[in-house]
């Protein structure tokens, strides 16, 4: 089960979160007020793996909805709040919430918390793959190697490997330069920092990807890069 019900009255924020989680293979239902949340919860309570509740809603609050959830289910609950008041966090946790996250939040942090809660709850999440395969190449996460269609090792530096790993984990996603630098170097990229572009050029060369007309790692002008190959993840 990877079905999440979210109560969020901010339509734009809810849509962005829904899109982000769906890219990570979650099925997401949005409710913009307490009434629609209760309707969706009544219909799908047995199928849900997680509930996310915004504390502030137009017709009720997340605390009241947490009580509704706990009367019927032990499904994990994450509370979202714009308040930094410790009392709000304590009330939510005492009502049965499993975690609390303050707005504004990073979608990646929320995703990490969702995965952690699912692990603790013993909810089946996607099996961690060992291999990623794309256009004749195989990336082995255990051995930290890449081989071509003939089985020959592709020479990669540590940074090459980290960059390629992040690309194959997010095929089709537009990844901005700051995100890629953070994932591979642990820091943001300055406006004049071209080291990432140089690294991507080298990675393209190692993967026989034409730098002038790349087919694997494409540049999205003004946005970042996208790994355009079809990728299959294979468990160990």
mmCIF file with all atom_site columns, C-alpha atoms in Angstrom:
data_model
loop_
_atom_site.group_PDB
_atom_site.id
_atom_site.type_symbol
_atom_site.label_atom_id
_atom_site.label_alt_id
_atom_site.label_comp_id
_atom_site.label_asym_id
_atom_site.label_entity_id
_atom_site.label_seq_id
_atom_site.pdbx_PDB_ins_code
_atom_site.Cartn_x
_atom_site.Cartn_y
_atom_site.Cartn_z
_atom_site.occupancy
_atom_site.B_iso_or_equiv
_atom_site.pdbx_formal_charge
_atom_site.auth_seq_id
_atom_site.auth_comp_id
_atom_site.auth_asym_id
_atom_site.auth_atom_id
_atom_site.pdbx_PDB_model_num
ATOM 1   C CA . UNK A 1 1   ? 0.000   0.000  0.000   1.00 0.00 ? 1   UNK A CA 1
ATOM 2   C CA . UNK A 1 2   ? 1.371   3.373  -1.027  1.00 0.00 ? 2   UNK A CA 1
ATOM 3   C CA . UNK A 1 3   ? -1.806  5.436  -0.864  1.00 0.00 ? 3   UNK A CA 1
ATOM 4   C CA . UNK A 1 4   ? -1.691  8.827  0.891   1.00 0.00 ? 4   UNK A CA 1
ATOM 5   C CA . UNK A 1 5   ? -4.587  11.133 1.777   1.00 0.00 ? 5   UNK A CA 1
ATOM 6   C CA . UNK A 1 6   ? -3.671  14.804 2.231   1.00 0.00 ? 6   UNK A CA 1
ATOM 7   C CA . UNK A 1 7   ? -5.777  17.564 3.796   1.00 0.00 ? 7   UNK A CA 1
ATOM 8   C CA . UNK A 1 8   ? -4.355  20.838 2.429   1.00 0.00 ? 8   UNK A CA 1
ATOM 9   C CA . UNK A 1 9   ? -6.407  23.947 1.671   1.00 0.00 ? 9   UNK A CA 1
ATOM 10  C CA . UNK A 1 10  ? -3.651  25.653 -0.341  1.00 0.00 ? 10  UNK A CA 1
ATOM 11  C CA . UNK A 1 11  ? -4.515  24.423 -3.822  1.00 0.00 ? 11  UNK A CA 1
ATOM 12  C CA . UNK A 1 12  ? -1.126  25.243 -5.365  1.00 0.00 ? 12  UNK A CA 1
ATOM 13  C CA . UNK A 1 13  ? 0.893   23.731 -2.520  1.00 0.00 ? 13  UNK A CA 1
ATOM 14  C CA . UNK A 1 14  ? -1.284  20.628 -2.528  1.00 0.00 ? 14  UNK A CA 1
ATOM 15  C CA . UNK A 1 15  ? -0.949  20.154 -6.288  1.00 0.00 ? 15  UNK A CA 1
ATOM 16  C CA . UNK A 1 16  ? 2.841   20.517 -6.130  1.00 0.00 ? 16  UNK A CA 1
ATOM 17  C CA . UNK A 1 17  ? 3.090   18.014 -3.287  1.00 0.00 ? 17  UNK A CA 1
ATOM 18  C CA . UNK A 1 18  ? 0.791   15.573 -5.088  1.00 0.00 ? 18  UNK A CA 1
ATOM 19  C CA . UNK A 1 19  ? 2.901   15.759 -8.248  1.00 0.00 ? 19  UNK A CA 1
ATOM 20  C CA . UNK A 1 20  ? 6.135   15.292 -6.293  1.00 0.00 ? 20  UNK A CA 1
ATOM 21  C CA . UNK A 1 21  ? 4.910   12.243 -4.387  1.00 0.00 ? 21  UNK A CA 1
ATOM 22  C CA . UNK A 1 22  ? 3.396   10.664 -7.487  1.00 0.00 ? 22  UNK A CA 1
ATOM 23  C CA . UNK A 1 23  ? 6.815   10.893 -9.161  1.00 0.00 ? 23  UNK A CA 1
ATOM 24  C CA . UNK A 1 24  ? 8.013   8.709  -6.304  1.00 0.00 ? 24  UNK A CA 1
ATOM 25  C CA . UNK A 1 25  ? 5.306   6.096  -6.973  1.00 0.00 ? 25  UNK A CA 1
ATOM 26  C CA . UNK A 1 26  ? 2.786   7.106  -4.321  1.00 0.00 ? 26  UNK A CA 1
ATOM 27  C CA . UNK A 1 27  ? -0.932  7.285  -5.033  1.00 0.00 ? 27  UNK A CA 1
ATOM 28  C CA . UNK A 1 28  ? -2.168  10.597 -3.641  1.00 0.00 ? 28  UNK A CA 1
ATOM 29  C CA . UNK A 1 29  ? -5.650  11.967 -2.946  1.00 0.00 ? 29  UNK A CA 1
ATOM 30  C CA . UNK A 1 30  ? -6.104  15.629 -2.030  1.00 0.00 ? 30  UNK A CA 1
ATOM 31  C CA . UNK A 1 31  ? -8.832  17.137 0.137   1.00 0.00 ? 31  UNK A CA 1
ATOM 32  C CA . UNK A 1 32  ? -9.082  20.944 0.482   1.00 0.00 ? 32  UNK A CA 1
ATOM 33  C CA . UNK A 1 33  ? -11.300 21.042 3.561   1.00 0.00 ? 33  UNK A CA 1
ATOM 34  C CA . UNK A 1 34  ? -12.401 18.925 6.482   1.00 0.00 ? 34  UNK A CA 1
ATOM 35  C CA . UNK A 1 35  ? -15.659 17.779 4.913   1.00 0.00 ? 35  UNK A CA 1
ATOM 36  C CA . UNK A 1 36  ? -14.043 16.424 1.759   1.00 0.00 ? 36  UNK A CA 1
ATOM 37  C CA . UNK A 1 37  ? -11.269 14.839 3.828   1.00 0.00 ? 37  UNK A CA 1
ATOM 38  C CA . UNK A 1 38  ? -13.767 12.944 5.979   1.00 0.00 ? 38  UNK A CA 1
ATOM 39  C CA . UNK A 1 39  ? -15.608 11.778 2.871   1.00 0.00 ? 39  UNK A CA 1
ATOM 40  C CA . UNK A 1 40  ? -12.390 10.480 1.259   1.00 0.00 ? 40  UNK A CA 1
ATOM 41  C CA . UNK A 1 41  ? -11.205 8.943  4.517   1.00 0.00 ? 41  UNK A CA 1
ATOM 42  C CA . UNK A 1 42  ? -14.509 7.082  4.988   1.00 0.00 ? 42  UNK A CA 1
ATOM 43  C CA . UNK A 1 43  ? -14.209 5.642  1.490   1.00 0.00 ? 43  UNK A CA 1
ATOM 44  C CA . UNK A 1 44  ? -10.541 4.675  1.553   1.00 0.00 ? 44  UNK A CA 1
ATOM 45  C CA . UNK A 1 45  ? -9.534  4.232  5.211   1.00 0.00 ? 45  UNK A CA 1
ATOM 46  C CA . UNK A 1 46  ? -8.605  0.574  4.811   1.00 0.00 ? 46  UNK A CA 1
ATOM 47  C CA . UNK A 1 47  ? -6.365  1.249  1.802   1.00 0.00 ? 47  UNK A CA 1
ATOM 48  C CA . UNK A 1 48  ? -4.396  4.195  3.200   1.00 0.00 ? 48  UNK A CA 1
ATOM 49  C CA . UNK A 1 49  ? -0.733  3.904  4.176   1.00 0.00 ? 49  UNK A CA 1
ATOM 50  C CA . UNK A 1 50  ? -0.439  7.495  5.449   1.00 0.00 ? 50  UNK A CA 1
ATOM 51  C CA . UNK A 1 51  ? -2.461  10.632 6.215   1.00 0.00 ? 51  UNK A CA 1
ATOM 52  C CA . UNK A 1 52  ? -1.040  14.166 6.025   1.00 0.00 ? 52  UNK A CA 1
ATOM 53  C CA . UNK A 1 53  ? -3.030  16.879 7.821   1.00 0.00 ? 53  UNK A CA 1
ATOM 54  C CA . UNK A 1 54  ? -2.613  20.638 7.559   1.00 0.00 ? 54  UNK A CA 1
ATOM 55  C CA . UNK A 1 55  ? -3.435  22.120 10.965  1.00 0.00 ? 55  UNK A CA 1
ATOM 56  C CA . UNK A 1 56  ? -5.223  25.154 9.471   1.00 0.00 ? 56  UNK A CA 1
ATOM 57  C CA . UNK A 1 57  ? -8.222  24.355 7.258   1.00 0.00 ? 57  UNK A CA 1
ATOM 58  C CA . UNK A 1 58  ? -11.179 26.558 6.267   1.00 0.00 ? 58  UNK A CA 1
ATOM 59  C CA . UNK A 1 59  ? -13.911 24.595 8.039   1.00 0.00 ? 59  UNK A CA 1
ATOM 60  C CA . UNK A 1 60  ? -12.017 22.752 10.803  1.00 0.00 ? 60  UNK A CA 1
ATOM 61  C CA . UNK A 1 61  ? -8.460  22.038 11.891  1.00 0.00 ? 61  UNK A CA 1
ATOM 62  C CA . UNK A 1 62  ? -6.018  19.192 11.629  1.00 0.00 ? 62  UNK A CA 1
ATOM 63  C CA . UNK A 1 63  ? -6.378  18.336 15.316  1.00 0.00 ? 63  UNK A CA 1
ATOM 64  C CA . UNK A 1 64  ? -10.095 17.571 14.884  1.00 0.00 ? 64  UNK A CA 1
ATOM 65  C CA . UNK A 1 65  ? -9.353  15.477 11.796  1.00 0.00 ? 65  UNK A CA 1
ATOM 66  C CA . UNK A 1 66  ? -6.624  13.588 13.658  1.00 0.00 ? 66  UNK A CA 1
ATOM 67  C CA . UNK A 1 67  ? -9.263  12.608 16.227  1.00 0.00 ? 67  UNK A CA 1
ATOM 68  C CA . UNK A 1 68  ? -11.535 11.399 13.408  1.00 0.00 ? 68  UNK A CA 1
ATOM 69  C CA . UNK A 1 69  ? -8.704  9.296  11.978  1.00 0.00 ? 69  UNK A CA 1
ATOM 70  C CA . UNK A 1 70  ? -7.740  7.792  15.336  1.00 0.00 ? 70  UNK A CA 1
ATOM 71  C CA . UNK A 1 71  ? -11.314 6.775  16.146  1.00 0.00 ? 71  UNK A CA 1
ATOM 72  C CA . UNK A 1 72  ? -11.247 4.447  13.176  1.00 0.00 ? 72  UNK A CA 1
ATOM 73  C CA . UNK A 1 73  ? -7.663  3.683  12.177  1.00 0.00 ? 73  UNK A CA 1
ATOM 74  C CA . UNK A 1 74  ? -4.046  3.368  13.261  1.00 0.00 ? 74  UNK A CA 1
ATOM 75  C CA . UNK A 1 75  ? -2.793  4.685  9.913   1.00 0.00 ? 75  UNK A CA 1
ATOM 76  C CA . UNK A 1 76  ? 0.308   6.894  10.397  1.00 0.00 ? 76  UNK A CA 1
ATOM 77  C CA . UNK A 1 77  ? -0.383  10.651 10.503  1.00 0.00 ? 77  UNK A CA 1
ATOM 78  C CA . UNK A 1 78  ? 1.927   13.587 9.724   1.00 0.00 ? 78  UNK A CA 1
ATOM 79  C CA . UNK A 1 79  ? 0.809   17.077 10.771  1.00 0.00 ? 79  UNK A CA 1
ATOM 80  C CA . UNK A 1 80  ? 1.742   20.207 8.795   1.00 0.00 ? 80  UNK A CA 1
ATOM 81  C CA . UNK A 1 81  ? 1.730   23.608 10.473  1.00 0.00 ? 81  UNK A CA 1
ATOM 82  C CA . UNK A 1 82  ? 2.856   27.154 9.781   1.00 0.00 ? 82  UNK A CA 1
ATOM 83  C CA . UNK A 1 83  ? 3.081   27.758 13.535  1.00 0.00 ? 83  UNK A CA 1
ATOM 84  C CA . UNK A 1 84  ? 6.316   27.414 15.471  1.00 0.00 ? 84  UNK A CA 1
ATOM 85  C CA . UNK A 1 85  ? 4.377   27.064 18.723  1.00 0.00 ? 85  UNK A CA 1
ATOM 86  C CA . UNK A 1 86  ? 5.586   24.055 20.695  1.00 0.00 ? 86  UNK A CA 1
ATOM 87  C CA . UNK A 1 87  ? 2.083   23.626 22.163  1.00 0.00 ? 87  UNK A CA 1
ATOM 88  C CA . UNK A 1 88  ? 0.672   22.859 18.698  1.00 0.00 ? 88  UNK A CA 1
ATOM 89  C CA . UNK A 1 89  ? 3.223   20.107 18.171  1.00 0.00 ? 89  UNK A CA 1
ATOM 90  C CA . UNK A 1 90  ? 2.540   18.605 21.589  1.00 0.00 ? 90  UNK A CA 1
ATOM 91  C CA . UNK A 1 91  ? -1.237  18.635 21.056  1.00 0.00 ? 91  UNK A CA 1
ATOM 92  C CA . UNK A 1 92  ? -0.890  16.930 17.675  1.00 0.00 ? 92  UNK A CA 1
ATOM 93  C CA . UNK A 1 93  ? 1.397   14.235 19.014  1.00 0.00 ? 93  UNK A CA 1
ATOM 94  C CA . UNK A 1 94  ? -0.819  13.623 22.033  1.00 0.00 ? 94  UNK A CA 1
ATOM 95  C CA . UNK A 1 95  ? -3.813  13.208 19.729  1.00 0.00 ? 95  UNK A CA 1
ATOM 96  C CA . UNK A 1 96  ? -1.988  10.402 17.938  1.00 0.00 ? 96  UNK A CA 1
ATOM 97  C CA . UNK A 1 97  ? 0.035   12.054 15.188  1.00 0.00 ? 97  UNK A CA 1
ATOM 98  C CA . UNK A 1 98  ? 3.253   10.214 14.329  1.00 0.00 ? 98  UNK A CA 1
ATOM 99  C CA . UNK A 1 99  ? 5.269   13.189 13.130  1.00 0.00 ? 99  UNK A CA 1
ATOM 100 C CA . UNK A 1 100 ? 5.131   16.953 12.772  1.00 0.00 ? 100 UNK A CA 1
ATOM 101 C CA . UNK A 1 101 ? 6.691   19.178 10.116  1.00 0.00 ? 101 UNK A CA 1
ATOM 102 C CA . UNK A 1 102 ? 6.691   22.977 9.992   1.00 0.00 ? 102 UNK A CA 1
ATOM 103 C CA . UNK A 1 103 ? 5.928   25.063 6.928   1.00 0.00 ? 103 UNK A CA 1
ATOM 104 C CA . UNK A 1 104 ? 7.631   25.987 4.734   1.00 0.00 ? 104 UNK A CA 1
ATOM 105 C CA . UNK A 1 105 ? 9.098   22.518 4.306   1.00 0.00 ? 105 UNK A CA 1
ATOM 106 C CA . UNK A 1 106 ? 11.236  20.774 1.726   1.00 0.00 ? 106 UNK A CA 1
ATOM 107 C CA . UNK A 1 107 ? 9.362   18.099 -0.266  1.00 0.00 ? 107 UNK A CA 1
ATOM 108 C CA . UNK A 1 108 ? 12.473  15.950 -0.006  1.00 0.00 ? 108 UNK A CA 1
ATOM 109 C CA . UNK A 1 109 ? 12.410  16.187 3.787   1.00 0.00 ? 109 UNK A CA 1
ATOM 110 C CA . UNK A 1 110 ? 8.718   15.276 3.842   1.00 0.00 ? 110 UNK A CA 1
ATOM 111 C CA . UNK A 1 111 ? 9.400   12.325 1.521   1.00 0.00 ? 111 UNK A CA 1
ATOM 112 C CA . UNK A 1 112 ? 12.201  11.135 3.814   1.00 0.00 ? 112 UNK A CA 1
ATOM 113 C CA . UNK A 1 113 ? 9.856   11.308 6.815   1.00 0.00 ? 113 UNK A CA 1
ATOM 114 C CA . UNK A 1 114 ? 7.154   9.402  4.910   1.00 0.00 ? 114 UNK A CA 1
ATOM 115 C CA . UNK A 1 115 ? 9.625   6.645  4.077   1.00 0.00 ? 115 UNK A CA 1
ATOM 116 C CA . UNK A 1 116 ? 10.870  6.517  7.681   1.00 0.00 ? 116 UNK A CA 1
ATOM 117 C CA . UNK A 1 117 ? 7.323   6.208  9.032   1.00 0.00 ? 117 UNK A CA 1
ATOM 118 C CA . UNK A 1 118 ? 6.512   3.478  6.536   1.00 0.00 ? 118 UNK A CA 1
ATOM 119 C CA . UNK A 1 119 ? 9.617   1.556  7.568   1.00 0.00 ? 119 UNK A CA 1
ATOM 120 C CA . UNK A 1 120 ? 8.737   1.836  11.259  1.00 0.00 ? 120 UNK A CA 1
ATOM 121 C CA . UNK A 1 121 ? 5.157   0.794  10.573  1.00 0.00 ? 121 UNK A CA 1
ATOM 122 C CA . UNK A 1 122 ? 6.278   -2.219 8.563   1.00 0.00 ? 122 UNK A CA 1
ATOM 123 C CA . UNK A 1 123 ? 4.390   -0.951 5.537   1.00 0.00 ? 123 UNK A CA 1
ATOM 124 C CA . UNK A 1 124 ? 5.657   -2.414 2.299   1.00 0.00 ? 124 UNK A CA 1
ATOM 125 C CA . UNK A 1 125 ? 7.606   0.151  0.339   1.00 0.00 ? 125 UNK A CA 1
ATOM 126 C CA . UNK A 1 126 ? 9.300   -0.422 -2.981  1.00 0.00 ? 126 UNK A CA 1
ATOM 127 C CA . UNK A 1 127 ? 12.096  -2.941 -2.817  1.00 0.00 ? 127 UNK A CA 1
ATOM 128 C CA . UNK A 1 128 ? 15.464  -1.256 -2.988  1.00 0.00 ? 128 UNK A CA 1
ATOM 129 C CA . UNK A 1 129 ? 16.924  -2.070 -6.397  1.00 0.00 ? 129 UNK A CA 1
ATOM 130 C CA . UNK A 1 130 ? 20.465  -3.317 -6.875  1.00 0.00 ? 130 UNK A CA 1
ATOM 131 C CA . UNK A 1 131 ? 20.704  -2.620 -10.585 1.00 0.00 ? 131 UNK A CA 1
ATOM 132 C CA . UNK A 1 132 ? 19.577  0.151  -12.919 1.00 0.00 ? 132 UNK A CA 1
ATOM 133 C CA . UNK A 1 133 ? 19.609  -0.716 -16.625 1.00 0.00 ? 133 UNK A CA 1
ATOM 134 C CA . UNK A 1 134 ? 19.448  1.765  -19.491 1.00 0.00 ? 134 UNK A CA 1
ATOM 135 C CA . UNK A 1 135 ? 20.400  1.595  -23.204 1.00 0.00 ? 135 UNK A CA 1
ATOM 136 C CA . UNK A 1 136 ? 22.758  -1.349 -22.723 1.00 0.00 ? 136 UNK A CA 1
ATOM 137 C CA . UNK A 1 137 ? 24.401  -0.070 -19.532 1.00 0.00 ? 137 UNK A CA 1
ATOM 138 C CA . UNK A 1 138 ? 24.000  -1.576 -16.056 1.00 0.00 ? 138 UNK A CA 1
ATOM 139 C CA . UNK A 1 139 ? 24.665  0.385  -12.868 1.00 0.00 ? 139 UNK A CA 1
ATOM 140 C CA . UNK A 1 140 ? 25.319  -1.898 -9.884  1.00 0.00 ? 140 UNK A CA 1
ATOM 141 C CA . UNK A 1 141 ? 24.574  -0.140 -6.577  1.00 0.00 ? 141 UNK A CA 1
ATOM 142 C CA . UNK A 1 142 ? 26.273  -2.814 -4.485  1.00 0.00 ? 142 UNK A CA 1
ATOM 143 C CA . UNK A 1 143 ? 29.537  -2.885 -6.427  1.00 0.00 ? 143 UNK A CA 1
ATOM 144 C CA . UNK A 1 144 ? 29.279  0.827  -7.362  1.00 0.00 ? 144 UNK A CA 1
ATOM 145 C CA . UNK A 1 145 ? 30.164  -0.026 -10.951 1.00 0.00 ? 145 UNK A CA 1
ATOM 146 C CA . UNK A 1 146 ? 28.781  0.531  -14.432 1.00 0.00 ? 146 UNK A CA 1
ATOM 147 C CA . UNK A 1 147 ? 29.162  -1.986 -17.253 1.00 0.00 ? 147 UNK A CA 1
ATOM 148 C CA . UNK A 1 148 ? 28.323  -1.655 -20.936 1.00 0.00 ? 148 UNK A CA 1
ATOM 149 C CA . UNK A 1 149 ? 26.368  -4.069 -23.143 1.00 0.00 ? 149 UNK A CA 1
ATOM 150 C CA . UNK A 1 150 ? 29.473  -6.242 -23.576 1.00 0.00 ? 150 UNK A CA 1
ATOM 151 C CA . UNK A 1 151 ? 29.995  -6.464 -19.823 1.00 0.00 ? 151 UNK A CA 1
ATOM 152 C CA . UNK A 1 152 ? 33.050  -4.214 -19.833 1.00 0.00 ? 152 UNK A CA 1
ATOM 153 C CA . UNK A 1 153 ? 33.542  -1.844 -16.918 1.00 0.00 ? 153 UNK A CA 1
ATOM 154 C CA . UNK A 1 154 ? 32.986  1.833  -17.647 1.00 0.00 ? 154 UNK A CA 1
ATOM 155 C CA . UNK A 1 155 ? 35.648  3.879  -15.806 1.00 0.00 ? 155 UNK A CA 1
ATOM 156 C CA . UNK A 1 156 ? 33.943  6.342  -13.487 1.00 0.00 ? 156 UNK A CA 1
ATOM 157 C CA . UNK A 1 157 ? 35.196  8.643  -10.759 1.00 0.00 ? 157 UNK A CA 1
ATOM 158 C CA . UNK A 1 158 ? 33.338  8.825  -7.456  1.00 0.00 ? 158 UNK A CA 1
ATOM 159 C CA . UNK A 1 159 ? 31.611  12.039 -8.559  1.00 0.00 ? 159 UNK A CA 1
ATOM 160 C CA . UNK A 1 160 ? 30.697  10.471 -11.915 1.00 0.00 ? 160 UNK A CA 1
ATOM 161 C CA . UNK A 1 161 ? 29.058  7.573  -10.085 1.00 0.00 ? 161 UNK A CA 1
ATOM 162 C CA . UNK A 1 162 ? 27.102  9.818  -7.704  1.00 0.00 ? 162 UNK A CA 1
ATOM 163 C CA . UNK A 1 163 ? 25.861  11.955 -10.571 1.00 0.00 ? 163 UNK A CA 1
ATOM 164 C CA . UNK A 1 164 ? 24.831  8.999  -12.721 1.00 0.00 ? 164 UNK A CA 1
ATOM 165 C CA . UNK A 1 165 ? 23.139  7.292  -9.762  1.00 0.00 ? 165 UNK A CA 1
ATOM 166 C CA . UNK A 1 166 ? 21.039  10.393 -9.115  1.00 0.00 ? 166 UNK A CA 1
ATOM 167 C CA . UNK A 1 167 ? 20.108  10.669 -12.785 1.00 0.00 ? 167 UNK A CA 1
ATOM 168 C CA . UNK A 1 168 ? 18.945  7.044  -13.107 1.00 0.00 ? 168 UNK A CA 1
ATOM 169 C CA . UNK A 1 169 ? 16.952  7.353  -9.875  1.00 0.00 ? 169 UNK A CA 1
ATOM 170 C CA . UNK A 1 170 ? 15.056  10.315 -11.390 1.00 0.00 ? 170 UNK A CA 1
ATOM 171 C CA . UNK A 1 171 ? 14.608  9.541  -15.095 1.00 0.00 ? 171 UNK A CA 1
ATOM 172 C CA . UNK A 1 172 ? 12.539  12.100 -16.968 1.00 0.00 ? 172 UNK A CA 1
ATOM 173 C CA . UNK A 1 173 ? 12.720  14.667 -14.146 1.00 0.00 ? 173 UNK A CA 1
ATOM 174 C CA . UNK A 1 174 ? 14.203  18.081 -14.821 1.00 0.00 ? 174 UNK A CA 1
ATOM 175 C CA . UNK A 1 175 ? 16.966  18.417 -12.227 1.00 0.00 ? 175 UNK A CA 1
ATOM 176 C CA . UNK A 1 176 ? 18.320  21.894 -11.605 1.00 0.00 ? 176 UNK A CA 1
ATOM 177 C CA . UNK A 1 177 ? 22.020  22.615 -11.136 1.00 0.00 ? 177 UNK A CA 1
ATOM 178 C CA . UNK A 1 178 ? 21.675  23.418 -7.440  1.00 0.00 ? 178 UNK A CA 1
ATOM 179 C CA . UNK A 1 179 ? 19.990  20.088 -6.753  1.00 0.00 ? 179 UNK A CA 1
ATOM 180 C CA . UNK A 1 180 ? 22.624  18.139 -8.665  1.00 0.00 ? 180 UNK A CA 1
ATOM 181 C CA . UNK A 1 181 ? 25.483  19.943 -6.903  1.00 0.00 ? 181 UNK A CA 1
ATOM 182 C CA . UNK A 1 182 ? 23.893  19.294 -3.529  1.00 0.00 ? 182 UNK A CA 1
ATOM 183 C CA . UNK A 1 183 ? 23.512  15.591 -4.292  1.00 0.00 ? 183 UNK A CA 1
ATOM 184 C CA . UNK A 1 184 ? 27.039  15.104 -5.667  1.00 0.00 ? 184 UNK A CA 1
ATOM 185 C CA . UNK A 1 185 ? 29.094  17.671 -3.764  1.00 0.00 ? 185 UNK A CA 1
ATOM 186 C CA . UNK A 1 186 ? 26.992  18.432 -0.698  1.00 0.00 ? 186 UNK A CA 1
ATOM 187 C CA . UNK A 1 187 ? 26.816  22.120 -1.543  1.00 0.00 ? 187 UNK A CA 1
ATOM 188 C CA . UNK A 1 188 ? 24.910  24.530 -3.731  1.00 0.00 ? 188 UNK A CA 1
ATOM 189 C CA . UNK A 1 189 ? 26.295  25.809 -7.030  1.00 0.00 ? 189 UNK A CA 1
ATOM 190 C CA . UNK A 1 190 ? 27.259  29.432 -7.334  1.00 0.00 ? 190 UNK A CA 1
ATOM 191 C CA . UNK A 1 191 ? 26.129  31.395 -10.393 1.00 0.00 ? 191 UNK A CA 1
ATOM 192 C CA . UNK A 1 192 ? 29.625  31.228 -11.931 1.00 0.00 ? 192 UNK A CA 1
ATOM 193 C CA . UNK A 1 193 ? 30.430  27.669 -10.881 1.00 0.00 ? 193 UNK A CA 1
ATOM 194 C CA . UNK A 1 194 ? 30.799  25.582 -14.051 1.00 0.00 ? 194 UNK A CA 1
ATOM 195 C CA . UNK A 1 195 ? 32.243  22.463 -12.393 1.00 0.00 ? 195 UNK A CA 1
ATOM 196 C CA . UNK A 1 196 ? 28.938  20.598 -12.719 1.00 0.00 ? 196 UNK A CA 1
ATOM 197 C CA . UNK A 1 197 ? 28.739  21.316 -16.447 1.00 0.00 ? 197 UNK A CA 1
ATOM 198 C CA . UNK A 1 198 ? 32.289  20.030 -16.874 1.00 0.00 ? 198 UNK A CA 1
ATOM 199 C CA . UNK A 1 199 ? 31.439  16.881 -14.913 1.00 0.00 ? 199 UNK A CA 1
ATOM 200 C CA . UNK A 1 200 ? 28.331  16.245 -17.003 1.00 0.00 ? 200 UNK A CA 1
ATOM 201 C CA . UNK A 1 201 ? 30.379  16.658 -20.203 1.00 0.00 ? 201 UNK A CA 1
ATOM 202 C CA . UNK A 1 202 ? 32.829  14.034 -18.927 1.00 0.00 ? 202 UNK A CA 1
ATOM 203 C CA . UNK A 1 203 ? 29.991  11.681 -17.944 1.00 0.00 ? 203 UNK A CA 1
ATOM 204 C CA . UNK A 1 204 ? 28.426  12.030 -21.386 1.00 0.00 ? 204 UNK A CA 1
ATOM 205 C CA . UNK A 1 205 ? 31.782  11.110 -22.922 1.00 0.00 ? 205 UNK A CA 1
ATOM 206 C CA . UNK A 1 206 ? 32.069  7.984  -20.752 1.00 0.00 ? 206 UNK A CA 1
ATOM 207 C CA . UNK A 1 207 ? 28.552  6.922  -21.778 1.00 0.00 ? 207 UNK A CA 1
ATOM 208 C CA . UNK A 1 208 ? 29.211  7.651  -25.466 1.00 0.00 ? 208 UNK A CA 1
ATOM 209 C CA . UNK A 1 209 ? 26.565  10.368 -25.375 1.00 0.00 ? 209 UNK A CA 1
ATOM 210 C CA . UNK A 1 210 ? 27.119  12.962 -28.099 1.00 0.00 ? 210 UNK A CA 1
ATOM 211 C CA . UNK A 1 211 ? 27.929  16.249 -26.366 1.00 0.00 ? 211 UNK A CA 1
ATOM 212 C CA . UNK A 1 212 ? 26.553  18.323 -29.242 1.00 0.00 ? 212 UNK A CA 1
ATOM 213 C CA . UNK A 1 213 ? 23.300  16.360 -29.573 1.00 0.00 ? 213 UNK A CA 1
ATOM 214 C CA . UNK A 1 214 ? 23.020  14.302 -26.369 1.00 0.00 ? 214 UNK A CA 1
ATOM 215 C CA . UNK A 1 215 ? 20.435  11.547 -26.223 1.00 0.00 ? 215 UNK A CA 1
ATOM 216 C CA . UNK A 1 216 ? 20.925  10.470 -22.595 1.00 0.00 ? 216 UNK A CA 1
ATOM 217 C CA . UNK A 1 217 ? 21.663  13.576 -20.538 1.00 0.00 ? 217 UNK A CA 1
ATOM 218 C CA . UNK A 1 218 ? 19.869  16.488 -22.145 1.00 0.00 ? 218 UNK A CA 1
ATOM 219 C CA . UNK A 1 219 ? 20.241  20.143 -21.258 1.00 0.00 ? 219 UNK A CA 1
ATOM 220 C CA . UNK A 1 220 ? 17.025  22.009 -20.514 1.00 0.00 ? 220 UNK A CA 1
ATOM 221 C CA . UNK A 1 221 ? 17.962  25.621 -21.125 1.00 0.00 ? 221 UNK A CA 1
ATOM 222 C CA . UNK A 1 222 ? 17.408  27.787 -18.083 1.00 0.00 ? 222 UNK A CA 1
ATOM 223 C CA . UNK A 1 223 ? 16.154  24.830 -16.019 1.00 0.00 ? 223 UNK A CA 1
ATOM 224 C CA . UNK A 1 224 ? 18.834  22.154 -15.654 1.00 0.00 ? 224 UNK A CA 1
ATOM 225 C CA . UNK A 1 225 ? 19.316  18.652 -17.010 1.00 0.00 ? 225 UNK A CA 1
ATOM 226 C CA . UNK A 1 226 ? 17.116  15.623 -17.679 1.00 0.00 ? 226 UNK A CA 1
ATOM 227 C CA . UNK A 1 227 ? 18.072  11.955 -18.005 1.00 0.00 ? 227 UNK A CA 1
ATOM 228 C CA . UNK A 1 228 ? 15.926  10.941 -20.961 1.00 0.00 ? 228 UNK A CA 1
ATOM 229 C CA . UNK A 1 229 ? 16.693  7.213  -21.260 1.00 0.00 ? 229 UNK A CA 1
ATOM 230 C CA . UNK A 1 230 ? 14.221  4.512  -20.246 1.00 0.00 ? 230 UNK A CA 1
ATOM 231 C CA . UNK A 1 231 ? 15.488  3.076  -16.954 1.00 0.00 ? 231 UNK A CA 1
ATOM 232 C CA . UNK A 1 232 ? 14.539  -0.244 -15.384 1.00 0.00 ? 232 UNK A CA 1
ATOM 233 C CA . UNK A 1 233 ? 15.236  -0.901 -11.702 1.00 0.00 ? 233 UNK A CA 1
ATOM 234 C CA . UNK A 1 234 ? 16.042  -4.512 -10.817 1.00 0.00 ? 234 UNK A CA 1
ATOM 235 C CA . UNK A 1 235 ? 16.075  -5.838 -7.208  1.00 0.00 ? 235 UNK A CA 1
ATOM 236 C CA . UNK A 1 236 ? 19.004  -7.907 -5.965  1.00 0.00 ? 236 UNK A CA 1
#
